[in-house]
C-alpha cells in the first residue's frame, strides 16, 4: 500500500510539474522581455543556450561575450515594440520548448525546457543588411553557374565533399557539391535542382531529397536521437531504391 501511495505521489508531482511549465515559462518570457526593453545585454547573455544560431551566412553567436557585442545588431526598436505587446496566451509548447506563437507573434523567440533562449528568429534591418553584404561577397567568389540564390539553406562538409543547399528563384531547392580540395569558384562536380523539402514531423529536423537518374540523394537533418553520433546532418545515397551509403556531415558557414 505504501509503494502504491509513493507511485501515485510521484506521478502527481511529475504531472503537477508539467502543468506548471507554461506559467513558469510565461513568467520567464516577461523577465526576458523586460531585460530586452531595458537593453540589459549582459544580464540577458546569461539566459542564452549557446551557440545561438543566425541565418546563413551570418556567424553563429558562440558565447556571452559575442552575444553582448552583437546585441545591438539583433535587437532593434521594431522588435522591442513588438515584444511590448506580449501576452501569456502567445506562448506555445512544442517538444518541450516554448515559443512566441499566436496573436502578433510567429515564432520570433523560443526557450528550451530550462528557460534559456534557444533561438531568435527575428531579423532586424541592420542584421538583414549585414546578411545581404555577406551574401554578395560570397556570391562574387563563386562559379557563375551557381552564384545566384534567394536563400542559402545549408553549407555542409564531409571528408570528401563540400555541399550547398540553396533556395533559388521560384522556390527551387538546389544541391551543389564539390570534391575535396576544389574551391567553390570552380564549377561544381554535381548540381541537382527541384529538390523536395520535408519537415520530419514531431521528430524535428528537415529532409531534402534530390534525384539524379536512378540515384537518390537525401540530406537528413536529424534532431532527435538516442546517441549524439546519431544526431546531425547525413548524406544518404541510394540506387534504384537500394541504400548505398550514409555519411555524416558537418554544418559550416
Coordinates of C-alpha atoms in Angstrom, one line a residue:
X1 CA 0.0 0.0 0.0
X2 CA 2.9 2.3 0.9
X3 CA 4.5 1.6 -2.5
X4 CA 1.3 2.4 -4.4
X5 CA 1.0 5.7 -2.4
X6 CA 4.6 6.6 -3.3
X7 CA 3.9 5.9 -7.0
X8 CA 0.7 8.0 -7.0
X9 CA 2.5 10.8 -5.2
X10 CA 5.4 10.6 -7.7
X11 CA 3.0 10.8 -10.6
X12 CA 1.2 13.7 -9.0
X13 CA 4.5 15.6 -8.6
X14 CA 5.6 14.9 -12.2
X15 CA 2.2 15.8 -13.6
X16 CA 2.0 18.9 -11.5
X17 CA 5.5 20.0 -12.6
X18 CA 4.4 19.6 -16.2
X19 CA 1.2 21.6 -15.6
X20 CA 3.3 24.4 -14.1
X21 CA 5.7 24.5 -17.0
X22 CA 3.8 27.0 -19.1
X23 CA 3.1 29.5 -16.3
X24 CA 6.8 29.4 -15.4
X25 CA 7.8 30.0 -19.0
X26 CA 5.3 32.9 -19.3
X27 CA 7.0 34.4 -16.2
X28 CA 10.4 33.8 -17.8
X29 CA 9.4 35.5 -21.0
X30 CA 8.2 38.5 -19.1
X31 CA 11.6 38.8 -17.4
X32 CA 13.5 38.3 -20.7
X33 CA 11.4 41.0 -22.4
X34 CA 12.0 43.3 -19.5
X35 CA 15.7 42.9 -20.0
X36 CA 15.5 43.5 -23.7
X37 CA 13.4 46.6 -23.3
X38 CA 16.0 47.9 -20.8
X39 CA 18.9 46.9 -23.1
X40 CA 20.4 44.7 -20.3
X41 CA 22.5 42.7 -22.7
X42 CA 24.9 41.4 -20.1
X43 CA 22.2 40.0 -17.9
X44 CA 20.4 38.6 -20.9
X45 CA 23.6 36.9 -22.1
X46 CA 23.3 34.6 -19.1
X47 CA 19.9 33.3 -20.3
X48 CA 21.0 32.0 -23.7
X49 CA 21.7 28.4 -24.7
X50 CA 24.9 28.7 -26.9
X51 CA 25.6 28.6 -29.7
X52 CA 22.7 30.9 -30.7
X53 CA 22.3 30.2 -34.5
X54 CA 21.9 33.0 -37.0
X55 CA 20.7 32.6 -40.6
X56 CA 23.4 31.8 -43.1
X57 CA 25.8 33.3 -43.9
X58 CA 25.7 35.2 -40.6
X59 CA 28.1 33.9 -37.9
X60 CA 26.5 31.9 -35.0
X61 CA 26.9 33.5 -31.6
X62 CA 29.2 31.3 -29.6
X63 CA 29.3 32.7 -26.1
X64 CA 28.1 35.5 -23.8
X65 CA 30.9 37.9 -24.9
X66 CA 29.9 37.6 -28.5
X67 CA 26.2 38.0 -27.6
X68 CA 26.8 41.3 -25.7
X69 CA 28.8 42.7 -28.7
X70 CA 26.1 41.5 -31.2
X71 CA 23.1 42.5 -29.1
X72 CA 22.6 46.0 -30.8
X73 CA 22.6 44.3 -34.2
X74 CA 19.9 41.8 -33.3
X75 CA 17.5 43.7 -31.1
X76 CA 16.1 46.9 -32.6
X77 CA 13.3 49.3 -31.8
X78 CA 10.8 47.5 -34.0
X79 CA 11.4 44.2 -32.2
X80 CA 11.1 45.9 -28.8
X81 CA 7.8 47.5 -29.8
X82 CA 6.5 44.1 -30.9
X83 CA 7.6 42.5 -27.6
X84 CA 5.8 45.2 -25.7
X85 CA 2.5 43.7 -26.8
X86 CA 3.4 40.3 -25.2
X87 CA 0.6 38.4 -23.5
X88 CA 0.9 35.0 -21.9
X89 CA -1.5 33.4 -24.4
X90 CA 1.1 33.8 -27.1
X91 CA 3.4 31.2 -25.5
X92 CA 3.1 27.8 -27.2
X93 CA 4.7 24.5 -26.1
X94 CA 6.2 22.2 -28.7
X95 CA 8.5 19.2 -28.0
X96 CA 9.3 20.6 -24.5
X97 CA 10.3 24.0 -25.9
X98 CA 8.2 27.2 -25.6
X99 CA 7.9 29.8 -28.4
X100 CA 6.2 33.1 -29.1
X101 CA 3.5 31.8 -31.4
X102 CA 0.0 33.3 -31.8
X103 CA -1.6 36.8 -31.8
X104 CA 1.1 39.1 -33.3
X105 CA 3.9 36.5 -32.9
X106 CA 5.0 33.8 -35.3
X107 CA 7.9 32.1 -33.6
X108 CA 10.3 35.0 -33.1
X109 CA 11.8 33.5 -30.0
X110 CA 12.0 30.1 -28.4
X111 CA 13.0 29.0 -24.9
X112 CA 14.2 25.5 -24.1
X113 CA 12.9 23.4 -21.1
X114 CA 15.4 25.2 -18.9
X115 CA 14.0 28.6 -19.8
X116 CA 17.1 29.6 -21.8
X117 CA 16.8 31.4 -25.2
X118 CA 17.5 28.7 -27.8
X119 CA 16.6 30.7 -30.9
X120 CA 15.8 34.2 -32.0
X121 CA 14.1 34.1 -35.4
X122 CA 13.6 37.8 -35.8
X123 CA 16.0 39.6 -38.1
X124 CA 16.5 43.3 -37.7
X125 CA 17.1 45.7 -40.6
X126 CA 20.7 46.1 -39.5
X127 CA 21.2 42.3 -39.4
X128 CA 19.5 41.9 -42.8
X129 CA 21.8 44.5 -44.3
X130 CA 24.8 42.6 -42.9
X131 CA 23.4 39.3 -44.2
X132 CA 23.0 40.9 -47.7
X133 CA 26.5 42.2 -47.7
X134 CA 28.0 38.8 -46.7
X135 CA 25.9 37.1 -49.3
X136 CA 27.1 39.4 -52.1
X137 CA 30.7 38.9 -51.0
X138 CA 30.3 35.1 -51.1
X139 CA 28.4 35.2 -54.5
X140 CA 31.2 37.3 -56.1
X141 CA 33.7 34.5 -55.3
X142 CA 31.6 31.6 -56.6
X143 CA 31.4 30.0 -60.0
X144 CA 28.9 31.9 -62.3
X145 CA 26.8 28.8 -62.9
X146 CA 25.7 28.7 -59.2
X147 CA 26.4 32.2 -57.8
X148 CA 22.7 33.1 -57.6
X149 CA 20.2 32.2 -54.9
X150 CA 17.4 33.7 -52.8
X151 CA 18.4 31.9 -49.6
X152 CA 21.3 29.7 -48.6
X153 CA 19.8 26.8 -46.6
X154 CA 22.8 24.8 -45.6
X155 CA 26.6 24.5 -46.2
X156 CA 27.8 21.0 -45.3
X157 CA 31.1 19.3 -45.4
X158 CA 32.4 15.7 -45.2
X159 CA 36.0 14.4 -45.5
X160 CA 35.4 14.1 -49.3
X161 CA 32.7 16.7 -50.2
X162 CA 31.5 20.3 -49.8
X163 CA 27.8 20.6 -50.3
X164 CA 25.5 23.7 -50.6
X165 CA 21.7 23.5 -50.4
X166 CA 20.2 26.8 -51.7
X167 CA 16.7 28.1 -52.4
X168 CA 16.7 29.8 -55.8
X169 CA 14.2 31.6 -57.9
X170 CA 10.7 30.0 -57.9
X171 CA 11.4 28.3 -54.6
X172 CA 13.6 25.7 -56.3
X173 CA 15.7 23.7 -53.8
X174 CA 19.2 23.2 -55.4
X175 CA 22.0 20.8 -54.4
X176 CA 25.6 21.6 -55.5
X177 CA 28.7 19.7 -54.5
X178 CA 32.5 19.9 -54.9
X179 CA 35.0 17.2 -54.2
X180 CA 37.7 17.7 -51.6
X181 CA 40.2 20.4 -52.4
X182 CA 38.1 22.1 -55.1
X183 CA 37.1 25.7 -54.4
X184 CA 33.6 27.0 -55.0
X185 CA 35.0 29.4 -57.6
X186 CA 35.2 26.3 -59.8
X187 CA 32.2 24.6 -61.5
X188 CA 30.5 22.1 -59.1
X189 CA 31.0 18.4 -59.7
X190 CA 27.2 17.9 -59.4
X191 CA 24.2 20.2 -59.5
X192 CA 20.7 18.9 -58.8
X193 CA 17.6 21.0 -59.0
X194 CA 13.9 20.6 -57.9
X195 CA 14.7 19.1 -54.6
X196 CA 11.9 18.1 -52.2
X197 CA 12.0 19.8 -48.7
X198 CA 10.0 18.0 -46.0
X199 CA 9.7 18.5 -42.2
X200 CA 10.3 15.4 -40.1
X201 CA 7.0 15.8 -38.2
X202 CA 7.2 15.5 -34.4
X203 CA 10.8 14.3 -34.6
X204 CA 12.0 17.7 -35.7
X205 CA 14.5 18.4 -38.4
X206 CA 14.2 18.5 -42.2
X207 CA 14.9 16.2 -45.1
X208 CA 16.0 17.3 -48.6
X209 CA 15.6 14.8 -51.4
X210 CA 17.2 15.1 -54.9
X211 CA 17.0 12.8 -57.9
X212 CA 19.7 12.1 -60.5
X213 CA 18.6 9.2 -62.8
X214 CA 18.4 6.1 -60.7
X215 CA 20.3 7.7 -57.8
X216 CA 18.6 9.5 -54.9
X217 CA 20.5 11.9 -52.7
X218 CA 19.0 12.6 -49.3
X219 CA 20.2 15.2 -46.8
X220 CA 18.7 14.4 -43.4
X221 CA 18.8 16.8 -40.5
X222 CA 18.3 14.5 -37.5
X223 CA 17.4 16.4 -34.3
X224 CA 16.1 13.7 -32.1
X225 CA 18.2 10.6 -31.3
X226 CA 19.4 8.3 -28.6
X227 CA 23.1 8.8 -29.1
X228 CA 24.9 12.0 -30.0
X229 CA 26.6 10.4 -33.1
X230 CA 23.1 9.7 -34.4
X231 CA 22.1 13.3 -34.5
X232 CA 23.2 15.9 -37.0
X233 CA 23.3 16.0 -40.8
X234 CA 23.7 13.0 -43.0
X235 CA 24.0 12.4 -46.8
X236 CA 22.2 9.1 -47.7
X237 CA 22.7 7.7 -51.2
X238 CA 20.5 5.0 -52.8
X239 CA 20.5 3.4 -56.2
X240 CA 17.1 2.1 -57.5
X241 CA 15.8 2.2 -54.0
X242 CA 18.7 0.3 -52.5
X243 CA 20.7 2.0 -49.8
X244 CA 24.4 2.5 -50.8
X245 CA 26.0 4.8 -48.2
X246 CA 25.4 7.1 -45.3
X247 CA 27.9 9.9 -44.5
X248 CA 27.8 12.2 -41.5
X249 CA 28.2 15.9 -42.4
X250 CA 29.4 18.9 -40.6
X251 CA 27.5 22.2 -40.8
X252 CA 29.8 25.1 -41.7
X253 CA 29.2 28.8 -42.5

